[in-house]
Tab-separated table of C-alpha atoms and ligand atoms in Angstrom:
chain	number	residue	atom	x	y	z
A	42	UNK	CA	-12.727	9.189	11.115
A	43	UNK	CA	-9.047	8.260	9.664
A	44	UNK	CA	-10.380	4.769	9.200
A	45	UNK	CA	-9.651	2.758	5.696
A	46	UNK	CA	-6.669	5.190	4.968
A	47	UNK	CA	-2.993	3.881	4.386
A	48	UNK	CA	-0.390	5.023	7.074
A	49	UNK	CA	0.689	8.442	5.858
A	50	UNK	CA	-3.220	9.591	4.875
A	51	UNK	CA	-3.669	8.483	8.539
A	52	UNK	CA	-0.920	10.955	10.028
A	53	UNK	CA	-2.384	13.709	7.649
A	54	UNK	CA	-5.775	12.918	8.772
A	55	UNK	CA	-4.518	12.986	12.236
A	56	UNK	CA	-2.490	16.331	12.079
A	57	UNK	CA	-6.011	17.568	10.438
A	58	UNK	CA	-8.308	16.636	13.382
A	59	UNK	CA	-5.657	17.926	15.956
A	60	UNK	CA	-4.707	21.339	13.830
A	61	UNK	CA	-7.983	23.207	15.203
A	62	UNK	CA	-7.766	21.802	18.831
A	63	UNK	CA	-4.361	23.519	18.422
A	64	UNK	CA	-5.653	26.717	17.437
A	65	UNK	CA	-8.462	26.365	19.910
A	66	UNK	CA	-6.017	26.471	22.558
A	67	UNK	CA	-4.018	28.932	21.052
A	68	UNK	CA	-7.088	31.104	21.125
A	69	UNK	CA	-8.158	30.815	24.598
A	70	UNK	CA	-4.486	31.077	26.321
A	71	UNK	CA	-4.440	34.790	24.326
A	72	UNK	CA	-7.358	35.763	25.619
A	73	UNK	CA	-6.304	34.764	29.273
A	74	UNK	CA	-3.205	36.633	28.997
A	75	UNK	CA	-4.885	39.698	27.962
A	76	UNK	CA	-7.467	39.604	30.503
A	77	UNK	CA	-4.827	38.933	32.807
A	78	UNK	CA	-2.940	42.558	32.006
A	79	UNK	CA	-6.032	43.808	31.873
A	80	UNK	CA	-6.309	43.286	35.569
A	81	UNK	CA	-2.964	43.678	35.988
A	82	UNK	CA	-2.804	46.866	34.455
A	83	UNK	CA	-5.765	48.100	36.291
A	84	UNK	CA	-4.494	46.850	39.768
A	85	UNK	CA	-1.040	48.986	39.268
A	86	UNK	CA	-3.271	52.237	38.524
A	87	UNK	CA	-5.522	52.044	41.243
A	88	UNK	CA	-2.069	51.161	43.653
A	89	UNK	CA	-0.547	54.363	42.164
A	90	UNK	CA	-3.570	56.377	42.985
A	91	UNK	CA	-3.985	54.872	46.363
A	92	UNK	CA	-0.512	55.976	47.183
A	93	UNK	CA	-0.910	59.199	46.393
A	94	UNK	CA	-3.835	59.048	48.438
A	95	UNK	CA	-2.220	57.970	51.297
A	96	UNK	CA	0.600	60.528	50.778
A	97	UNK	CA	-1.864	62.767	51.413
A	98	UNK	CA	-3.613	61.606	54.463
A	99	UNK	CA	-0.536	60.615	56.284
A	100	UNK	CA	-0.563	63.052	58.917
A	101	UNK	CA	-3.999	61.867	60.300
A	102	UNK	CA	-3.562	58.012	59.366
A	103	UNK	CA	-3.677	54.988	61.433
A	104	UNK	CA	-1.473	52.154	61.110
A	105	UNK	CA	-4.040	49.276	62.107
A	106	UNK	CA	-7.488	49.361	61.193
A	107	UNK	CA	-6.956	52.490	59.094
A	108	UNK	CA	-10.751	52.925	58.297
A	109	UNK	CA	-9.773	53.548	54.255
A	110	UNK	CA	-7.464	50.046	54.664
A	111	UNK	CA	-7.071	49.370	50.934
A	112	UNK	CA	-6.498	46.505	48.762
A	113	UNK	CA	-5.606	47.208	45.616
A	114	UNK	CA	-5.213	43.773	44.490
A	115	UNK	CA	-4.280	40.380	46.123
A	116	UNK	CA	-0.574	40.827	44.366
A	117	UNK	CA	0.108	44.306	44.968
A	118	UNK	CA	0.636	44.802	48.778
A	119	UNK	CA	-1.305	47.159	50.594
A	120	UNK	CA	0.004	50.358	50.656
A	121	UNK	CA	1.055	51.821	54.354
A	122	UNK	CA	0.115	55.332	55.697
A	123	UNK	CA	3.120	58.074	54.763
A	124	UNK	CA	3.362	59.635	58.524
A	125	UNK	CA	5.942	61.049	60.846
A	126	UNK	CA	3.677	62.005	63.674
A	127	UNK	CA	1.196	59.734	64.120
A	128	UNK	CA	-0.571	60.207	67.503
A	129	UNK	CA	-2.856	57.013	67.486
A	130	UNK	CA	0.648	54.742	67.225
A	131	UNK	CA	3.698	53.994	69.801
A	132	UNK	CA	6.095	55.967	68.194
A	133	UNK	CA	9.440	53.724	66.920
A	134	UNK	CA	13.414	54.969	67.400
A	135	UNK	CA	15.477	53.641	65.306
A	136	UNK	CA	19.224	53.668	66.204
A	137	UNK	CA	21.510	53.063	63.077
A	138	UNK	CA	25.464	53.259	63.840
A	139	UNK	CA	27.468	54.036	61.064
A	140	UNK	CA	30.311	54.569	59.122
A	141	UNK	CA	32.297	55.667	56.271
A	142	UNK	CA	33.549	53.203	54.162
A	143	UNK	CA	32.389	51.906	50.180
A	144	UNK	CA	29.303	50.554	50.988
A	145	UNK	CA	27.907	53.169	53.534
A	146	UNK	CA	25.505	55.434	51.279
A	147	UNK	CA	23.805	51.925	49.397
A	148	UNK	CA	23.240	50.586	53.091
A	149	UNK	CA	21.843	53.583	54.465
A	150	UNK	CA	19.614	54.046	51.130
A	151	UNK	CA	18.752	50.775	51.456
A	152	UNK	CA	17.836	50.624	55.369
A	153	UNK	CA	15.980	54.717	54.418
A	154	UNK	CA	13.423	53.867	51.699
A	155	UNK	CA	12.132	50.853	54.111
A	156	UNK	CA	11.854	53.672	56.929
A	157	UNK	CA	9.915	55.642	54.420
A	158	UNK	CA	7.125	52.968	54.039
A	159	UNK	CA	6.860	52.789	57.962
A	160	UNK	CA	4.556	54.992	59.518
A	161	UNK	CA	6.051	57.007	62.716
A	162	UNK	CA	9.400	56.408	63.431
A	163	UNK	CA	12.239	58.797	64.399
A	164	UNK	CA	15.765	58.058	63.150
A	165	UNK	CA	18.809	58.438	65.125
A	166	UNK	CA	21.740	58.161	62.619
A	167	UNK	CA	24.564	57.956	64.345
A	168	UNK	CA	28.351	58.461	62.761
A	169	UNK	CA	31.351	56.905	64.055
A	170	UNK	CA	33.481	60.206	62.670
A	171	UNK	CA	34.556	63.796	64.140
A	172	UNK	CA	32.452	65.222	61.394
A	173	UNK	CA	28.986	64.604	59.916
A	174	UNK	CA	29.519	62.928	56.398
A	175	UNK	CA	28.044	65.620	54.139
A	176	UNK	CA	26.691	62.600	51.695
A	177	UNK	CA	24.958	61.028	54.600
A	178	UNK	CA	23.443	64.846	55.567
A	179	UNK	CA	21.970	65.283	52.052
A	180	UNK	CA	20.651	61.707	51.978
A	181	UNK	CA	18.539	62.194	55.361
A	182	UNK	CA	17.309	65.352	54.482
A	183	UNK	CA	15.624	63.857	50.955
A	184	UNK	CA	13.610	60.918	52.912
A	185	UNK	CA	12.018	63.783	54.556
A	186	UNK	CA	11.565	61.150	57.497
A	187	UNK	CA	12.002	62.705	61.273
A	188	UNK	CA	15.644	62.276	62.376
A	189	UNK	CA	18.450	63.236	64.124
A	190	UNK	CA	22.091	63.170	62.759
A	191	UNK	CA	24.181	62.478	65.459
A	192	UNK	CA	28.148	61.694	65.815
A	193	UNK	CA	29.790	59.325	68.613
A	194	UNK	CA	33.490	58.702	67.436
A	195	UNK	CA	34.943	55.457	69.100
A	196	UNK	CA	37.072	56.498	72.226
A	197	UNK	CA	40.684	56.773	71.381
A	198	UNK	CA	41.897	53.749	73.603
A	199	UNK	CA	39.529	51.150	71.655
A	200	UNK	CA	40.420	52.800	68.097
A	201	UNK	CA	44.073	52.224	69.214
A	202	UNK	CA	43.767	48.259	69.836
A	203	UNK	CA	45.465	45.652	67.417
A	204	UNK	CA	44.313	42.447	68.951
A	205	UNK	CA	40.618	41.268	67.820
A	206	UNK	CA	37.981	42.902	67.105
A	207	UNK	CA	36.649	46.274	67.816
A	208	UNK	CA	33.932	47.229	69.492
A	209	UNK	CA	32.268	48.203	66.682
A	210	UNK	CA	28.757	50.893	66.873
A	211	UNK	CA	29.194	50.927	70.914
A	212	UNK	CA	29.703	54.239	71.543
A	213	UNK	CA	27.166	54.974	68.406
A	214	UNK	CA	24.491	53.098	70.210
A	215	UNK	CA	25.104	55.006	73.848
A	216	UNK	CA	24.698	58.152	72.146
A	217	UNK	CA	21.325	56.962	70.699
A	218	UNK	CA	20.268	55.650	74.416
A	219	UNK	CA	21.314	58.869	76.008
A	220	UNK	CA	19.090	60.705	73.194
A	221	UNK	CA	16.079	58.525	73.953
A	222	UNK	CA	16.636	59.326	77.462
A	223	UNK	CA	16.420	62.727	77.356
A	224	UNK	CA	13.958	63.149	74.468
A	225	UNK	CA	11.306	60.714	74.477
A	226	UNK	CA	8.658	58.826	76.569
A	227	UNK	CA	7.107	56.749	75.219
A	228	UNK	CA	7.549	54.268	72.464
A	229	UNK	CA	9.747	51.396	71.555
A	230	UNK	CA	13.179	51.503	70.579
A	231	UNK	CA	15.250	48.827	67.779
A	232	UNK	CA	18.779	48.767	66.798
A	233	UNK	CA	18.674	48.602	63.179
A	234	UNK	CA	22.533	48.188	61.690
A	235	UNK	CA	22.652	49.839	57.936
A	236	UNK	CA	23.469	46.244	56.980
A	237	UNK	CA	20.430	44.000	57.397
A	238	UNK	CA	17.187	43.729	55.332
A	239	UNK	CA	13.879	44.637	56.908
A	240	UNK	CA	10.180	43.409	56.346
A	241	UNK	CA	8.524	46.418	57.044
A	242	UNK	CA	5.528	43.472	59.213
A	243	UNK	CA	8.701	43.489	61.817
A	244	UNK	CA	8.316	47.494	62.195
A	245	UNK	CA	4.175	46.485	62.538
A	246	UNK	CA	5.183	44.515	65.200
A	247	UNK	CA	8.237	45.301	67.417
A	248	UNK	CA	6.225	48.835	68.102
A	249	UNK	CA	3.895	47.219	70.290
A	250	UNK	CA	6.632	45.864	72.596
A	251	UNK	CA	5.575	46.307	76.451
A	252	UNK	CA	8.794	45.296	77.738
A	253	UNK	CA	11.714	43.127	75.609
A	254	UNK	CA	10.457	41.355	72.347
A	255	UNK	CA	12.470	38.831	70.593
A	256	UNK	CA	12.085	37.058	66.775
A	257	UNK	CA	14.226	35.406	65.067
A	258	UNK	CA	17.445	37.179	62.494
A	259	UNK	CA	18.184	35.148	58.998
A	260	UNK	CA	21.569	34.641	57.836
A	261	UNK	CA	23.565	34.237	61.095
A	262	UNK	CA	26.498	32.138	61.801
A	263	UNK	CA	27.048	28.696	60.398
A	264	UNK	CA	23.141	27.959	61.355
A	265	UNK	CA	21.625	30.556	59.342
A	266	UNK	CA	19.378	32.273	62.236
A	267	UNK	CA	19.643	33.231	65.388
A	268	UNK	CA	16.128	32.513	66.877
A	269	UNK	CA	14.582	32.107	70.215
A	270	UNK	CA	13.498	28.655	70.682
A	271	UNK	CA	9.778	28.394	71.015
A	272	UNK	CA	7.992	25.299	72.336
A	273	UNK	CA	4.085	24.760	72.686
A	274	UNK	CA	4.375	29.169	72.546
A	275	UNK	CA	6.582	29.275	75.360
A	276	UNK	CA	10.448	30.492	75.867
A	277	UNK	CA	12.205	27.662	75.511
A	278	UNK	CA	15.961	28.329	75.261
A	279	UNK	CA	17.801	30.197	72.319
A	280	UNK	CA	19.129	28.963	68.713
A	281	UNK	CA	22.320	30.674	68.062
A	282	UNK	CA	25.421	29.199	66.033
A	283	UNK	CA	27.892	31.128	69.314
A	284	UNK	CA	26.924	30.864	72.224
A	285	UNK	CA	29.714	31.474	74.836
A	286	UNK	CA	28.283	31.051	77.912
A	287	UNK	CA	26.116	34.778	77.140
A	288	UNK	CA	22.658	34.611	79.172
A	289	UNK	CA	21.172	36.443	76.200
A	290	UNK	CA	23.302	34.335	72.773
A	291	UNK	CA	20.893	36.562	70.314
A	292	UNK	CA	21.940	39.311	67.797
A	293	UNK	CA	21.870	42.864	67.351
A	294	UNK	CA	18.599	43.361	65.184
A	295	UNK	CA	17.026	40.361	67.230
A	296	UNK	CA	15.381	42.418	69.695
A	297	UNK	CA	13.161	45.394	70.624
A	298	UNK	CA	12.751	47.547	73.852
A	299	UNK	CA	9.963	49.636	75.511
A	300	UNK	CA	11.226	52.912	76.370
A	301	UNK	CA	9.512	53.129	79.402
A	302	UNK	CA	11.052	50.105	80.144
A	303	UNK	CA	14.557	51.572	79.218
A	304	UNK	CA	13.695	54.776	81.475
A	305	UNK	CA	12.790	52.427	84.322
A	306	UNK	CA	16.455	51.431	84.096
A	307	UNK	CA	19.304	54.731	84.015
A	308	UNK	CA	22.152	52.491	84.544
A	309	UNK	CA	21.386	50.783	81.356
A	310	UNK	CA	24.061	50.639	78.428
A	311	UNK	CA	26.177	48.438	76.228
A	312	UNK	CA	29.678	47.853	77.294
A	313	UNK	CA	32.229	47.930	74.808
A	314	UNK	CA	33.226	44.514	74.637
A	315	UNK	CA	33.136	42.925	71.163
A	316	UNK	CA	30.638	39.870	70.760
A	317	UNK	CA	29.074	40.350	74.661
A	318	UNK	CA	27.448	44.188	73.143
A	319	UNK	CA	23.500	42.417	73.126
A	320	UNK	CA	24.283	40.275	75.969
A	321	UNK	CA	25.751	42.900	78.430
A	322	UNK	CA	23.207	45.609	77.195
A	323	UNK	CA	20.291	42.850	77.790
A	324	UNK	CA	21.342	42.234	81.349
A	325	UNK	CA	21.771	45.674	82.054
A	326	UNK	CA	18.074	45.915	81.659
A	327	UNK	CA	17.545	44.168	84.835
A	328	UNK	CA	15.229	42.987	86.437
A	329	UNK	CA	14.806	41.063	83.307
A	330	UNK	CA	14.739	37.037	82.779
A	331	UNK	CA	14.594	35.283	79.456
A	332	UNK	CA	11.059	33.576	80.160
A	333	UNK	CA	9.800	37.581	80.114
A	334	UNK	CA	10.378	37.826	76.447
A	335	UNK	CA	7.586	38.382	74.297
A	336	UNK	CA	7.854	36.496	71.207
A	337	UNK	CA	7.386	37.882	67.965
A	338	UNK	CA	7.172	36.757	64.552
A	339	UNK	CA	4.339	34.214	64.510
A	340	UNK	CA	5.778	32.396	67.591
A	341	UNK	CA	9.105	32.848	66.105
A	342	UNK	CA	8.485	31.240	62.738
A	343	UNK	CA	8.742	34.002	60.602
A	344	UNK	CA	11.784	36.151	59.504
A	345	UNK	CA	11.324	39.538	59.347
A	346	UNK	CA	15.071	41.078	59.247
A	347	UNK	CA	18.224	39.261	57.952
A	348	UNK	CA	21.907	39.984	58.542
A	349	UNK	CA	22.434	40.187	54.751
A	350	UNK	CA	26.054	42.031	54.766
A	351	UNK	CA	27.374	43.725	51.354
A	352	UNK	CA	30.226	42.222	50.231
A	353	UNK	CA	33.036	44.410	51.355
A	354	UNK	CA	34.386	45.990	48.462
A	355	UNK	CA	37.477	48.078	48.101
A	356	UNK	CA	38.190	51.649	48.105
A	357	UNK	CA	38.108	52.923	44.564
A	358	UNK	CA	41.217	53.409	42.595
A	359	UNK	CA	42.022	57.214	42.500
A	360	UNK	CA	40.559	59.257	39.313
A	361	UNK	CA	42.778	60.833	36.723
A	362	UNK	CA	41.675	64.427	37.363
A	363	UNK	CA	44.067	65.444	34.128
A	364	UNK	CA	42.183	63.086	31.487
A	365	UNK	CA	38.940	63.422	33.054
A	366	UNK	CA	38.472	67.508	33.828
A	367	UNK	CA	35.687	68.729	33.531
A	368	UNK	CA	33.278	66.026	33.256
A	369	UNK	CA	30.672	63.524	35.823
A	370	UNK	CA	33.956	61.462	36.586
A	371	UNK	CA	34.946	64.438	38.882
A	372	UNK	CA	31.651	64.696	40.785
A	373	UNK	CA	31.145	61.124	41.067
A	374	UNK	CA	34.471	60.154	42.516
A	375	UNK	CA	33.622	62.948	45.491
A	376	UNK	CA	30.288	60.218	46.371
A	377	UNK	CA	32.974	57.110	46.193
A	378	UNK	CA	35.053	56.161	48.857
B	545	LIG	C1	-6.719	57.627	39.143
B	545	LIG	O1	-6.966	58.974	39.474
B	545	LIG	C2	-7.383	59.755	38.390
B	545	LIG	C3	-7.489	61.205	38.847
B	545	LIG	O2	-7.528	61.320	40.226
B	545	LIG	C4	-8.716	59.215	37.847
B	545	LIG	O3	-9.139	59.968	36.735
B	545	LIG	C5	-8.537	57.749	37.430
B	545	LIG	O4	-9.748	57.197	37.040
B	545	LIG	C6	-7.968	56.958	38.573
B	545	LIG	N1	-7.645	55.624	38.101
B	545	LIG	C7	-8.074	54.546	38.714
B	545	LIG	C8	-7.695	53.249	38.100
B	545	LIG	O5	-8.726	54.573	39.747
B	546	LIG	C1	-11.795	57.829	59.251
B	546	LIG	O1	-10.677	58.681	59.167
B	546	LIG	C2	-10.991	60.052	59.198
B	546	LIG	C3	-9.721	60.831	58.922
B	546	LIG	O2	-8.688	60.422	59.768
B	546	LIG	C4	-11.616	60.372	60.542
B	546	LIG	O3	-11.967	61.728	60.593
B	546	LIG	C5	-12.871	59.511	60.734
B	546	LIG	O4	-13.412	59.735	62.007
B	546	LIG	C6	-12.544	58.036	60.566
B	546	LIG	N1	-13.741	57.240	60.598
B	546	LIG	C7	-13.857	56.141	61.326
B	546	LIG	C8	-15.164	55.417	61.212
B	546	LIG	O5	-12.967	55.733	62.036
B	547	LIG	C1	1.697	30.778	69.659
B	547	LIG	O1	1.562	29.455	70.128
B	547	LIG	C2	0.534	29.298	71.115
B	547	LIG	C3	0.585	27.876	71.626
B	547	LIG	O2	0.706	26.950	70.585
B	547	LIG	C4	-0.799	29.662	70.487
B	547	LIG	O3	-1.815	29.553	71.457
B	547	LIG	C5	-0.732	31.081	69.980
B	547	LIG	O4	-1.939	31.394	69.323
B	547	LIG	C6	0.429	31.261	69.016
B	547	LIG	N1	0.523	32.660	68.666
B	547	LIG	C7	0.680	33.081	67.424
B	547	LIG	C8	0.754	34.546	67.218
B	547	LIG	O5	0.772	32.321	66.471
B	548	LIG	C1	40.734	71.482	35.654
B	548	LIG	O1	40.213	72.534	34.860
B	548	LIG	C2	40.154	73.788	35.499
B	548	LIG	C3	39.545	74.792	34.542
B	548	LIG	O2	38.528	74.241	33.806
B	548	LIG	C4	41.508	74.215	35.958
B	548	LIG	O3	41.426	75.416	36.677
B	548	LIG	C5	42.137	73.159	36.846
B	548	LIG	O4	43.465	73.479	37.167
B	548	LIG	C6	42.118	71.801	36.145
B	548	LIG	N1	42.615	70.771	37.048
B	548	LIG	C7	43.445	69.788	36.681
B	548	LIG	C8	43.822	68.815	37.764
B	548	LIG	O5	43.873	69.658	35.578
């Protein structure tokens, strides 16, 4: 078509013939985007209804093979039955220590709204303090998920120690075992710390624990995991960056327990010895040997929690009450540490 032209006409020619295969395209990647939002847009309104919906029927929901199990769209993730007490489902307790310090209320928020998506758990919030933190009061009551607000200070003669480290959440954690053992039965309990990140599939999974389950826990130590060690789907050792001669080298959010098997065992606790708190609480559950673990997570390939950690931050500097009278300054600085 550009033949018998000089250079240039042949460029002009050329632009010509390509101009409409340029507009062509043009044409048909709009149209793809707007059908795309189309969908889009259609797939976020039937997710917001379907939530609703299962706000609704919470109360009387499954959480497997929930007869109205709903996909709103292969992007959006299905949405999980709102429900505190779910009789068709192990119930879960989830024992949180904590403490006040800067990032306390954005962990617990955090560590709340993924409680909120999981169907029947009971939350044992448990202060290291004399008091109950007022903050942390108002923020359990507004999840409107079924817990208990509980205090276990450290004893005096740990709190007093220089040397090392202390044994952080011990005492919290007793308290919570001591609850289970006098209120519940049945069920599975998990020590969740305020400070990790949880795929709600772990809560799917660690609830049907018969005895001890393991799975691995991202961002630990200089190997980034802690992980049983899984060959041809059987116990194979453990993957841990510190080892130190512990029969059980896993961490704190690595593992979940049957309550009946907990009842089974009422000398069981953790001893307050920083480091050895997993290891001395998993061999107080004897009779139990490391071969007995069930393993989670996909044979252990999947991550479902990680030890994320907030930076630490400071306490903030103290608020002019002079300059700022009167105004948000004063209410916000009450939230702040
Ligand atoms: C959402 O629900 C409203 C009222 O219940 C209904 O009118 C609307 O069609 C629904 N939207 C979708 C996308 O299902
Ligand atoms: C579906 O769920 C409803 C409400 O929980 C229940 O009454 C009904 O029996 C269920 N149907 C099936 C087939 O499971
Ligand atoms: C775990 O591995 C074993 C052996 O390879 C296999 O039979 C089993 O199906 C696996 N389980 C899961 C949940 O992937
Ligand atoms: C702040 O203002 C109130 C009255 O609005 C006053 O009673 C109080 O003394 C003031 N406080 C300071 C620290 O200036």
């Amino acid at each position: 078509m550009c033949k018998l032209l000089t250079y240039q006409e042949k460029i002009v020619c050329k632009r010509r013939m390509r101009f409409p295969l340029t507009m062509y395209l043009i044409i048909f990647v709009s149209a793809s985007v707007v059908f795309y939002q189309y969908h889009l847009s259609k797939a976020w309104m039937i997710s917001h209804n379907n939530s609703q919906q299962f706000r609704d029927l919470g109360a009387s929901s499954v959480e497997k093979g929930a007869n109205y199990t709903y996909y709103a769209s292969k992007n959006i993730r299905q949405a999980e039955p709102f429900s505190i007490n779910n009789p068709h489902i192990p119930p879960l307790y989830i024992i949180t220590p904590t403490y006040r310090r800067p990032e306390q209320l954005a962990e617990l928020t955090r560590l709340a709204h993924t409680l909120m998506l999981t169907p029947n758990v009971h939350w044992l919030v448990i202060e290291d303090a004399q008091r109950k933190t007022d903050l942390v009061t108002d923020l359990l009551e507004r999840t409107g998920l079924s817990y208990d607000h509980l205090l276990a200070p450290m004893p005096e003669i740990y709190k007093k120690k220089k040397k090392g480290p202390k044994p952080r959440g011990v005492s919290n954690r007793n308290k919570g075992l001591n609850w289970i053992r006098q209120n519940a039965k049945n069920g599975v309990l998990y020590f969740a710390d305020d400070d990790n990140t949880y795929d709600l599939q772990l809560f799917k999974e660690i609830r049907y624990t018969k005895q001890v389950s393991m799975f691995p826990v991202g961002l630990i130590t200089k190997l980034g995991i802690s992980s049983p060690i899984v060959r041809n789907g059987k116990f194979d050792g453990f993957y841990d960056g510190w080892i130190a001669g512990r029969k059980f080298p896993v961490d704190m959010a690595g593992f979940a327990v049957s309550v009946k098997f907990l009842l089974d065992r009422p000398k069981a606790g953790m001893p307050f010895k920083p480091g050895f708190e997993e290891d001395g609480f998993l061999k107080s559950l004897e009779p139990l040997e490391p071969y007995e673990l069930e393993l989670l997570a996909e044979n252990c390939t999947k991550i479902w929690v990680w030890h994320t950690q907030a930076k630490r931050n400071e306490p903030s500097q103290p608020l002019d009450f002079a300059k700022y009278n009167n105004t948000n300054l004063v209410v916000l600085k009450h939230i702040l540490v």
